[in-house]
Coordinates of C-alpha atoms in Angstrom, one line a residue:
M1 CA -10.8 58.4 -37.3
P2 CA -8.3 56.6 -35.0
S3 CA -4.9 56.1 -36.5
S4 CA -5.0 52.3 -36.1
T5 CA -8.3 52.2 -38.0
R6 CA -6.9 54.4 -40.7
R7 CA -3.9 52.2 -41.1
Q8 CA -6.1 49.1 -41.3
R9 CA -8.1 50.8 -44.1
I10 CA -5.0 51.8 -46.0
F11 CA -3.7 48.2 -45.7
R12 CA -7.0 46.7 -46.8
G13 CA -7.3 49.2 -49.6
T14 CA -3.9 48.1 -50.8
V15 CA -4.8 44.5 -50.7
L16 CA -8.1 45.2 -52.4
A17 CA -6.2 46.9 -55.2
L18 CA -3.9 44.0 -55.6
V19 CA -6.7 41.4 -55.6
L20 CA -9.0 43.3 -57.9
L21 CA -6.0 43.8 -60.2
A22 CA -5.5 40.1 -60.2
G23 CA -9.2 39.6 -60.9
V24 CA -9.1 41.6 -64.1
F25 CA -5.6 40.5 -65.1
L26 CA -6.9 38.7 -68.2
A27 CA -8.9 41.6 -69.6
P28 CA -6.0 43.4 -71.5
A29 CA -5.0 40.2 -73.1
R30 CA -8.5 39.6 -74.4
L31 CA -8.5 43.1 -75.9
A32 CA -5.1 42.5 -77.5
Q33 CA -6.3 39.2 -79.0
A34 CA -8.9 41.0 -81.0
E35 CA -6.2 42.8 -82.8
S36 CA -3.8 39.9 -83.5
P37 CA -3.7 36.3 -82.3
A38 CA -2.1 36.0 -78.8
D39 CA -2.1 32.2 -78.6
W40 CA -1.9 29.4 -81.2
A41 CA -1.5 25.7 -81.7
T42 CA 2.0 24.0 -81.6
A43 CA 3.1 20.5 -82.4
H44 CA 2.4 19.2 -78.9
G45 CA -0.1 21.7 -77.4
W46 CA -0.7 25.4 -77.3
F47 CA 1.4 28.5 -77.0
Y48 CA 0.3 31.5 -75.0
S49 CA 1.9 35.0 -75.1
Q50 CA -0.6 36.7 -72.8
A51 CA 1.6 36.4 -69.7
G52 CA 4.8 37.1 -71.5
P53 CA 6.8 40.3 -71.5
G54 CA 5.8 41.2 -75.1
D55 CA 7.5 40.8 -78.5
G56 CA 5.6 37.5 -79.0
L57 CA 7.3 35.8 -76.1
G58 CA 5.3 33.5 -73.9
F59 CA 4.9 29.9 -72.5
E60 CA 3.9 26.7 -74.1
V61 CA 1.5 24.0 -72.5
T62 CA 2.2 20.6 -74.1
D63 CA 1.9 16.9 -73.7
A64 CA 5.6 16.5 -74.6
G65 CA 7.6 13.8 -72.9
D66 CA 4.5 11.8 -71.9
V67 CA 3.7 14.6 -69.4
P68 CA 0.1 15.4 -70.3
Y69 CA -0.1 19.0 -69.1
W70 CA -2.0 20.2 -72.2
T71 CA -4.6 17.4 -71.9
F72 CA -5.0 18.1 -68.2
F73 CA -5.2 21.9 -68.7
Q74 CA -8.1 21.5 -71.1
S75 CA -10.0 19.1 -68.9
A76 CA -9.5 21.3 -65.9
G77 CA -11.2 24.3 -67.6
G78 CA -8.3 25.8 -69.4
V79 CA -7.6 29.5 -69.1
A80 CA -10.9 30.3 -67.5
R81 CA -10.0 28.1 -64.5
L82 CA -6.2 28.0 -64.4
G83 CA -5.3 31.2 -66.1
Y84 CA -2.5 31.6 -68.6
P85 CA 0.8 29.8 -68.1
I86 CA 3.5 31.9 -66.3
S87 CA 6.4 29.5 -66.5
N88 CA 8.0 26.7 -68.5
R89 CA 8.3 23.3 -67.0
W90 CA 10.9 22.7 -64.3
S91 CA 11.9 19.6 -62.4
A92 CA 12.9 18.7 -58.8
G93 CA 13.7 15.1 -58.3
P94 CA 10.9 12.9 -59.6
L95 CA 8.5 15.9 -59.9
T96 CA 7.9 18.0 -63.0
F97 CA 6.1 21.3 -62.4
Q98 CA 4.4 24.1 -64.5
A99 CA 2.8 27.2 -63.1
F100 CA -0.3 29.1 -64.3
Q101 CA -1.8 32.3 -63.0
K102 CA -4.3 30.5 -60.8
A103 CA -2.7 27.1 -60.1
V104 CA 0.5 25.2 -60.1
L105 CA 0.6 21.7 -61.5
Q106 CA 2.9 18.8 -60.7
W107 CA 3.5 15.4 -62.4
T108 CA 5.0 12.1 -61.3
V109 CA 5.0 8.8 -63.0
A110 CA 3.0 7.3 -60.1
D111 CA 0.3 10.0 -59.7
G112 CA 0.1 11.7 -63.1
V113 CA -0.9 15.4 -63.1
T114 CA -2.2 16.9 -59.8
F115 CA -2.6 20.4 -58.3
V116 CA 0.2 21.7 -56.0
N117 CA -0.8 22.7 -52.4
V118 CA 0.5 26.2 -53.2
Y119 CA -0.1 27.8 -49.8
D120 CA 1.2 24.8 -47.9
A121 CA 4.3 24.9 -50.0
L122 CA 4.8 28.6 -49.3
S123 CA 4.3 28.0 -45.6
R124 CA 6.9 25.2 -45.5
A125 CA 9.3 27.6 -47.3
G126 CA 8.8 30.2 -44.6
R127 CA 6.8 32.6 -46.8
D128 CA 3.9 33.1 -44.4
P129 CA 5.1 36.5 -43.1
W130 CA 5.5 37.6 -46.8
L131 CA 2.0 36.4 -47.6
R132 CA 0.6 38.3 -44.7
T133 CA 2.4 41.5 -45.5
A134 CA 2.3 41.5 -49.3
R135 CA -1.0 39.7 -49.9
G136 CA -2.9 40.0 -46.6
V137 CA -3.2 36.2 -46.4
P138 CA -3.9 34.8 -42.8
F139 CA -1.3 32.7 -41.1
P140 CA -2.2 29.0 -41.2
P141 CA -3.4 27.2 -38.1
D142 CA -1.0 25.2 -36.0
A143 CA -0.4 21.7 -37.4
E144 CA -2.9 19.2 -36.0
E145 CA -1.9 15.8 -34.6
A146 CA -3.4 12.8 -36.3
D147 CA -6.4 11.6 -34.3
G148 CA -7.5 8.7 -36.3
R149 CA -10.2 10.5 -38.2
S150 CA -10.9 9.6 -41.8
F151 CA -10.2 12.1 -44.6
D152 CA -14.0 12.4 -45.2
D153 CA -14.5 13.4 -41.6
V154 CA -11.8 16.0 -41.7
L155 CA -13.1 17.4 -45.0
A156 CA -16.7 17.7 -43.6
E157 CA -15.4 19.6 -40.6
R158 CA -13.3 21.9 -42.7
L159 CA -16.2 22.7 -45.1
E160 CA -18.2 23.9 -42.1
M161 CA -16.0 27.0 -42.2
L162 CA -17.8 28.1 -45.4
K163 CA -21.3 28.0 -44.0
P164 CA -21.3 31.4 -42.2
Y165 CA -20.3 33.0 -45.6
P166 CA -22.8 31.9 -48.2
E167 CA -21.1 34.0 -50.9
I168 CA -17.9 32.1 -50.4
E169 CA -19.6 28.8 -50.2
R170 CA -21.4 29.4 -53.5
R171 CA -18.2 30.4 -55.2
W172 CA -16.4 27.4 -53.7
F173 CA -18.9 24.8 -55.1
R174 CA -19.4 26.6 -58.4
Y175 CA -16.4 24.6 -59.7
D176 CA -17.2 20.9 -59.9
R177 CA -13.5 20.0 -59.2
W178 CA -13.4 22.2 -56.1
L179 CA -11.4 19.7 -54.0
D180 CA -8.7 19.3 -56.7
A181 CA -8.5 23.0 -57.3
Y182 CA -8.7 24.4 -53.7
G183 CA -7.8 21.5 -51.4
L184 CA -8.9 21.8 -47.7
P185 CA -10.1 25.0 -46.1
L186 CA -7.5 26.0 -43.4
V187 CA -8.5 29.2 -41.7
V188 CA -11.0 32.1 -41.9
E189 CA -10.4 35.6 -40.8
D190 CA -13.5 37.9 -40.6
R191 CA -12.1 41.4 -40.6
D192 CA -15.6 43.0 -40.6
D193 CA -15.1 44.6 -44.0
I194 CA -13.2 41.7 -45.5
V195 CA -13.5 37.9 -45.0
V196 CA -10.4 36.0 -46.0
L197 CA -10.5 32.2 -46.3
R198 CA -7.1 30.5 -46.7
A199 CA -7.2 27.0 -48.3
Q200 CA -4.4 24.7 -49.3
R201 CA -4.4 25.8 -52.9
A202 CA -6.4 29.1 -53.0
V203 CA -7.4 32.2 -51.0
F204 CA -11.0 33.5 -51.1
W205 CA -11.7 37.2 -50.5
L206 CA -15.2 38.3 -49.6
W207 CA -15.5 42.1 -50.0
R208 CA -18.4 43.8 -48.2
P209 CA -19.9 46.9 -49.8
D210 CA -20.3 48.9 -46.6
F211 CA -16.5 49.3 -46.5
E212 CA -15.3 50.0 -50.1
P213 CA -17.3 52.2 -52.5
A214 CA -15.8 50.3 -55.5
V215 CA -17.6 47.2 -54.3
S216 CA -21.4 47.6 -55.0
A217 CA -22.4 44.2 -53.7
P218 CA -20.8 41.4 -51.8
N219 CA -18.0 40.2 -54.1
V220 CA -15.8 37.1 -53.9
V221 CA -12.4 37.0 -55.6
V222 CA -10.2 33.9 -55.7
S223 CA -6.5 34.5 -55.5
H224 CA -4.1 34.0 -58.4
S225 CA -2.2 31.3 -56.5
G226 CA 0.3 30.7 -59.3
L227 CA 1.4 34.4 -59.2
D228 CA 1.7 34.1 -55.4
F229 CA 3.9 31.0 -55.8
R230 CA 6.1 32.8 -58.4
D231 CA 6.3 36.1 -56.5
G232 CA 7.1 34.2 -53.3
G233 CA 10.2 32.9 -54.9
M234 CA 9.1 29.3 -55.4
I235 CA 9.9 29.0 -59.1
P236 CA 13.4 28.7 -60.4
A237 CA 14.3 31.9 -62.3
E238 CA 15.2 30.1 -65.5
A239 CA 11.7 28.6 -65.7
T240 CA 10.1 32.0 -65.7
V241 CA 12.1 33.1 -68.8
A242 CA 9.5 33.5 -71.6
I243 CA 10.3 31.7 -74.9
P244 CA 9.6 32.6 -78.6
D245 CA 7.0 30.9 -80.7
P246 CA 7.8 27.2 -80.6
N247 CA 6.6 26.8 -84.2
L248 CA 9.6 28.8 -85.2
A249 CA 12.0 26.8 -83.1
G250 CA 15.0 25.7 -85.1
T251 CA 13.8 27.4 -88.3
T252 CA 16.5 30.0 -88.6
G253 CA 20.0 29.6 -90.0
L254 CA 21.4 27.1 -92.4
L255 CA 22.8 23.7 -91.8
A256 CA 26.2 22.9 -93.3
F257 CA 27.3 19.3 -93.5
L258 CA 29.6 16.8 -95.3
S259 CA 28.2 14.5 -97.9
N260 CA 29.6 12.1 -100.5
R261 CA 26.5 12.3 -102.6
D262 CA 28.5 13.6 -105.6
G263 CA 31.0 10.8 -105.3
A264 CA 33.5 12.7 -103.1
W265 CA 33.4 14.3 -99.6
N266 CA 32.3 17.9 -100.1
L267 CA 30.6 20.6 -98.1
W268 CA 26.8 21.2 -98.6
T269 CA 24.2 23.4 -97.0
M270 CA 20.4 23.2 -96.6
T271 CA 17.6 24.8 -94.6
P272 CA 16.6 23.4 -91.3
T273 CA 13.8 21.5 -93.1
G274 CA 16.1 19.9 -95.5
T275 CA 15.3 22.1 -98.5
E276 CA 17.4 24.4 -100.8
L277 CA 20.2 21.9 -101.0
T278 CA 23.4 23.6 -102.2
Q279 CA 26.9 22.1 -102.8
L280 CA 29.6 24.6 -101.7
T281 CA 32.8 22.8 -102.5
Q282 CA 33.8 20.8 -105.6
T283 CA 37.3 19.4 -104.8
G284 CA 36.4 16.6 -102.4
G285 CA 38.7 15.4 -99.7
L286 CA 36.9 17.2 -96.9
T287 CA 36.8 15.9 -93.3
S288 CA 35.7 17.0 -89.8
R289 CA 32.8 19.2 -88.9
P290 CA 32.4 22.6 -90.6
N291 CA 31.7 25.7 -88.5
W292 CA 30.1 29.1 -89.4
S293 CA 31.6 32.4 -88.5
P294 CA 29.4 34.4 -86.2
D295 CA 28.4 36.9 -88.9
G296 CA 27.6 34.1 -91.3
Q297 CA 29.9 35.4 -94.0
R298 CA 32.5 32.6 -93.8
I299 CA 32.7 28.9 -93.0
A300 CA 35.6 26.9 -91.7
F301 CA 36.4 23.3 -92.6
S302 CA 39.2 20.8 -93.1
A303 CA 40.3 19.4 -96.4
F304 CA 43.2 17.3 -97.7
A305 CA 46.1 19.5 -98.9
S306 CA 49.9 19.6 -98.7
G307 CA 49.9 15.9 -97.9
S308 CA 47.6 16.0 -94.9
Y309 CA 44.4 17.6 -93.6
Q310 CA 44.6 21.4 -93.2
V311 CA 42.2 24.1 -92.0
F312 CA 40.5 26.3 -94.6
V313 CA 37.9 29.1 -94.6
A314 CA 35.7 30.1 -97.4
D315 CA 32.9 32.5 -98.1
S316 CA 29.4 31.4 -97.1
D317 CA 28.8 30.3 -100.7
G318 CA 32.0 28.2 -100.9
G319 CA 33.9 30.8 -102.9
N320 CA 37.3 32.3 -102.1
P321 CA 38.7 29.3 -100.2
Q322 CA 41.8 30.1 -98.1
Q323 CA 44.2 27.6 -96.6
L324 CA 45.1 28.7 -93.0
T325 CA 47.4 25.9 -91.9
N326 CA 50.2 24.2 -93.8
T327 CA 51.9 21.5 -91.8
A328 CA 52.7 17.8 -92.1
S329 CA 50.3 17.1 -89.3
T330 CA 46.5 16.8 -89.2
D331 CA 44.9 20.2 -88.5
W332 CA 41.1 19.9 -88.2
E333 CA 38.0 20.7 -86.2
A334 CA 38.2 24.5 -86.5
W335 CA 35.7 26.6 -84.5
W336 CA 35.2 30.3 -84.7
S337 CA 35.5 32.5 -81.6
P338 CA 32.3 34.5 -80.9
D339 CA 34.0 37.8 -82.0
G340 CA 35.0 36.2 -85.3
E341 CA 38.7 37.1 -84.8
R342 CA 40.2 33.7 -84.0
L343 CA 39.7 30.0 -84.6
A344 CA 40.4 27.1 -82.2
F345 CA 41.4 23.8 -83.8
A346 CA 43.0 20.5 -83.1
S347 CA 46.4 19.5 -84.4
T348 CA 48.8 16.5 -84.2
R349 CA 51.9 18.6 -84.9
T350 CA 53.5 17.7 -81.6
G351 CA 52.8 13.9 -82.0
E352 CA 49.8 14.1 -79.8
S353 CA 46.5 15.8 -80.7
E354 CA 46.5 19.2 -79.0
I355 CA 44.2 22.3 -79.0
Y356 CA 45.5 25.5 -80.8
T357 CA 44.1 28.9 -81.6
M358 CA 45.0 31.3 -84.4
L359 CA 43.8 34.5 -85.9
A360 CA 41.2 34.3 -88.7
D361 CA 44.0 34.9 -91.3
G362 CA 46.0 31.9 -90.0
S363 CA 48.6 33.9 -88.1
E364 CA 49.6 33.6 -84.4
Q365 CA 49.1 29.8 -84.2
R366 CA 49.5 28.9 -80.5
M367 CA 48.9 25.8 -78.4
I368 CA 46.5 26.2 -75.5
G369 CA 48.7 25.2 -72.5
D370 CA 50.1 21.7 -72.2
Q371 CA 47.1 19.5 -72.0
A372 CA 47.8 15.8 -71.6
G373 CA 45.8 13.4 -73.5
F374 CA 44.4 13.1 -77.0
L375 CA 42.5 16.4 -77.4
C376 CA 40.0 17.2 -80.1
Y377 CA 36.6 18.8 -80.9
P378 CA 37.3 22.2 -79.5
A379 CA 34.4 24.7 -79.2
W380 CA 34.3 28.3 -77.9
S381 CA 31.9 29.5 -75.1
P382 CA 29.6 32.2 -76.3
D383 CA 31.3 34.8 -74.1
G384 CA 34.7 33.9 -75.5
T385 CA 36.3 33.1 -72.1
Q386 CA 36.4 29.3 -72.3
L387 CA 37.1 26.4 -74.6
I388 CA 35.3 23.1 -74.3
F389 CA 36.8 20.0 -75.9
T390 CA 37.3 16.2 -75.6
S391 CA 40.3 14.7 -73.8
G392 CA 40.2 11.0 -74.4
S393 CA 36.7 10.1 -73.1
D394 CA 36.4 13.2 -70.9
I395 CA 34.7 16.5 -71.7
V396 CA 36.9 19.3 -70.4
T397 CA 36.6 23.1 -70.1
V398 CA 39.5 25.6 -69.7
D399 CA 39.5 29.3 -69.1
L400 CA 41.6 30.9 -71.8
D401 CA 43.4 33.3 -69.4
D402 CA 44.8 30.3 -67.5
P403 CA 44.1 27.1 -69.4
V404 CA 46.3 24.8 -67.3
R405 CA 45.2 25.6 -63.8
T406 CA 41.5 26.0 -64.8
R407 CA 41.2 22.6 -66.5
S408 CA 38.0 21.0 -65.3
V409 CA 36.5 17.6 -66.3
I410 CA 32.8 18.2 -66.4
S411 CA 31.4 15.0 -68.0
S412 CA 32.3 12.1 -70.3
G413 CA 31.7 12.0 -74.1
R414 CA 32.8 13.6 -77.3
D415 CA 31.8 16.4 -79.7
P416 CA 30.9 18.9 -77.0
S417 CA 29.6 22.4 -77.7
F418 CA 27.7 25.2 -75.9
S419 CA 24.2 26.4 -76.5
P420 CA 24.0 30.0 -77.9
D421 CA 23.3 31.4 -74.5
G422 CA 26.1 29.5 -72.8
R423 CA 23.8 27.9 -70.3
R424 CA 23.9 24.3 -71.7
I425 CA 26.1 21.9 -73.6
T426 CA 25.4 19.1 -76.0
F427 CA 27.6 16.1 -76.6
A428 CA 27.6 12.4 -77.7
R429 CA 28.4 9.5 -75.3
W430 CA 29.0 5.8 -75.9
V431 CA 26.1 4.0 -74.2
G432 CA 25.9 0.2 -74.6
E433 CA 26.8 -0.5 -78.2
A434 CA 26.5 3.0 -79.8
F435 CA 26.7 6.8 -79.3
D436 CA 23.7 8.7 -78.1
V437 CA 23.1 12.5 -77.9
F438 CA 22.8 14.3 -74.5
V439 CA 22.3 17.8 -73.2
A440 CA 23.3 19.1 -69.8
D441 CA 23.9 22.3 -67.9
A442 CA 27.1 24.1 -68.8
D443 CA 28.9 22.6 -65.7
G444 CA 27.9 19.1 -66.8
S445 CA 25.0 18.7 -64.3
N446 CA 21.4 17.9 -65.0
E447 CA 22.1 15.9 -68.1
V448 CA 19.3 14.5 -70.3
R449 CA 19.7 11.8 -72.8
L450 CA 17.9 12.8 -76.0
T451 CA 18.3 9.7 -78.2
T452 CA 18.2 6.0 -77.4
N453 CA 18.5 4.3 -80.8
P454 CA 20.7 1.3 -80.9
A455 CA 22.5 2.8 -84.0
P456 CA 25.1 5.6 -83.5
D457 CA 23.8 9.2 -83.0
W458 CA 26.6 11.8 -82.8
N459 CA 28.0 15.1 -83.9
P460 CA 25.3 17.2 -82.1
V461 CA 25.1 20.9 -82.4
F462 CA 22.6 23.5 -81.3
S463 CA 20.4 25.6 -83.6
P464 CA 21.0 29.4 -83.5
D465 CA 18.0 29.9 -81.2
G466 CA 19.1 27.1 -78.9
A467 CA 15.7 25.3 -79.3
K468 CA 16.8 22.3 -81.4
I469 CA 19.9 20.1 -81.9
A470 CA 21.0 18.7 -85.2
F471 CA 23.0 15.4 -85.2
A472 CA 24.1 12.6 -87.6
S473 CA 22.6 9.1 -87.2
Y474 CA 23.2 5.8 -88.7
R475 CA 19.8 4.5 -87.7
D476 CA 18.8 4.2 -91.4
A477 CA 21.8 2.0 -92.3
N478 CA 23.6 5.1 -93.7
W479 CA 24.4 8.4 -92.3
E480 CA 21.6 11.0 -92.3
I481 CA 21.0 14.3 -90.6
Y482 CA 18.3 14.6 -87.9
T483 CA 17.0 17.4 -85.7
V484 CA 15.3 17.1 -82.3
R485 CA 14.1 19.6 -79.8
V486 CA 16.2 20.1 -76.6
D487 CA 13.5 18.3 -74.6
G488 CA 13.8 15.2 -76.8
T489 CA 10.6 15.7 -78.7
D490 CA 9.9 16.5 -82.4
L491 CA 12.5 14.2 -83.9
Q492 CA 12.8 14.8 -87.6
R493 CA 14.9 13.3 -90.4
I494 CA 15.9 16.1 -92.7
T495 CA 18.1 14.3 -95.3
E496 CA 17.1 11.2 -97.3
N497 CA 19.8 10.1 -99.7
P498 CA 21.6 6.8 -100.4
A499 CA 24.9 8.6 -99.8
S500 CA 26.2 9.6 -96.4
D501 CA 25.3 12.9 -94.8
Y502 CA 26.9 13.7 -91.5
L503 CA 28.9 16.3 -89.4
P504 CA 26.2 19.0 -89.3
A505 CA 26.9 22.6 -88.4
W506 CA 24.0 24.9 -87.6
G507 CA 24.5 28.6 -87.8
S508 CA 24.4 31.7 -89.9
P509 CA 23.6 33.2 -92.3
L510 CA 20.3 33.7 -90.5
R511 CA 17.0 33.8 -92.1
T512 CA 14.4 36.3 -91.0
T513 CA 11.3 35.3 -89.1
D514 CA 9.1 36.0 -92.2
E515 CA 11.4 33.8 -94.3
A516 CA 11.2 31.1 -91.7
R517 CA 7.4 31.2 -91.6
A518 CA 7.3 31.0 -95.4
G519 CA 9.8 28.2 -95.6
S520 CA 8.9 25.0 -97.3
G521 CA 8.2 21.9 -95.3
G522 CA 9.7 19.5 -97.9
R523 CA 12.7 17.2 -97.5
S524 CA 15.9 17.0 -99.5
K525 CA 16.5 14.0 -101.7

């Protein structure tokens, strides 16, 4: 056999293996589903773990945010036609995307949900050499100049490409939404043993049995275009990170908050659904947001003592309270470091409100640099290297190894804190006549406004899994605690009491997944 022919067969055999593997990609998931459910309903759609890395992680298809991907997915044929989801949503300008094994969808306000021209997009991104080498996909034809022909005329001409290959033609028209799913045919390469048709949104492979013993009859396989899109580097890395079961989002941990429902401001806790209400302190006089230690064994808060407000820590059940500061100033807003060894807090001991840190026993109290402005609401980054806080109306970050020279204003607002993975922040900002809750990337970019109620919404804090945010709202004409998912959906009021409930802190002690699944869906009264 000539060496060139041998190389062609090796190349074609490799491509055959890749394409046939893609064609049977769904089979293991179906077998696994017989043993335990691999996908299930969620509040806004459906969760699929089949394309995830294991451990129950996967991707959700929803109609959340008035983007009807779940409705479209079902109408377009579901898993059988589009495959399993392989990404979360991501946005680029006015477009919102989600990728599936066999397609990529996009949404705009004007056009609704449509299919992405996957292979055109890969071509514009310069991925044609990769497609040729890694997938065996033909190069596209040179761009045609507009000649005044109608779209119907162009379509009819392109469909003529199918006629010499009846197996491909039958497979093409088997799907009644073939134009939506495949776009226009672009080029056909007849390689004797293999015929490859490249279209805008799919690649068709016709395998002839006289070449490959594994193919007993002419066989047509349609590419997994979504996987090509992903493997070609077209999906942001963060969108491909699988997520846990959305039904368990925000169901772990306990919420601590301040309430005057017993006639004085005391510290209370409850589950994320508003059940198992427990009063932790009895003395009253509490102020500022509480904060859980990383191990969930202690909680920090501020209470009136020694003629002013001071920082305290207590056990998670409210027992063994210890006063850590003792000054004539206001010391408040304490926040644990991620290693549990220190606390950051705000203090007016210099006449201005400044940010300090101290060891967890109250020793080594030190001001963080000389930061001009009224500083408050400090919170630690999850890696322990930064503090984020409010300076006047600005949100500021500093690196703890050089807090003065690394000071950076990243946004405007108050009550900032990081998500558990450190990639996002949440905060409140005055908009119009009241505060609203926002999320943004950790550098302040890509902010999203989560609440738009004319009443104040503030004091936001992430859940331990980063999936939800708790905040206090005055929308019921008294302060109540609400939760909302980080995409702005699933808003829930979890307290309902004539007294005021506000300043939530969401953290440890963590409940197990089994406990979360078994948790009551009731509301506190």
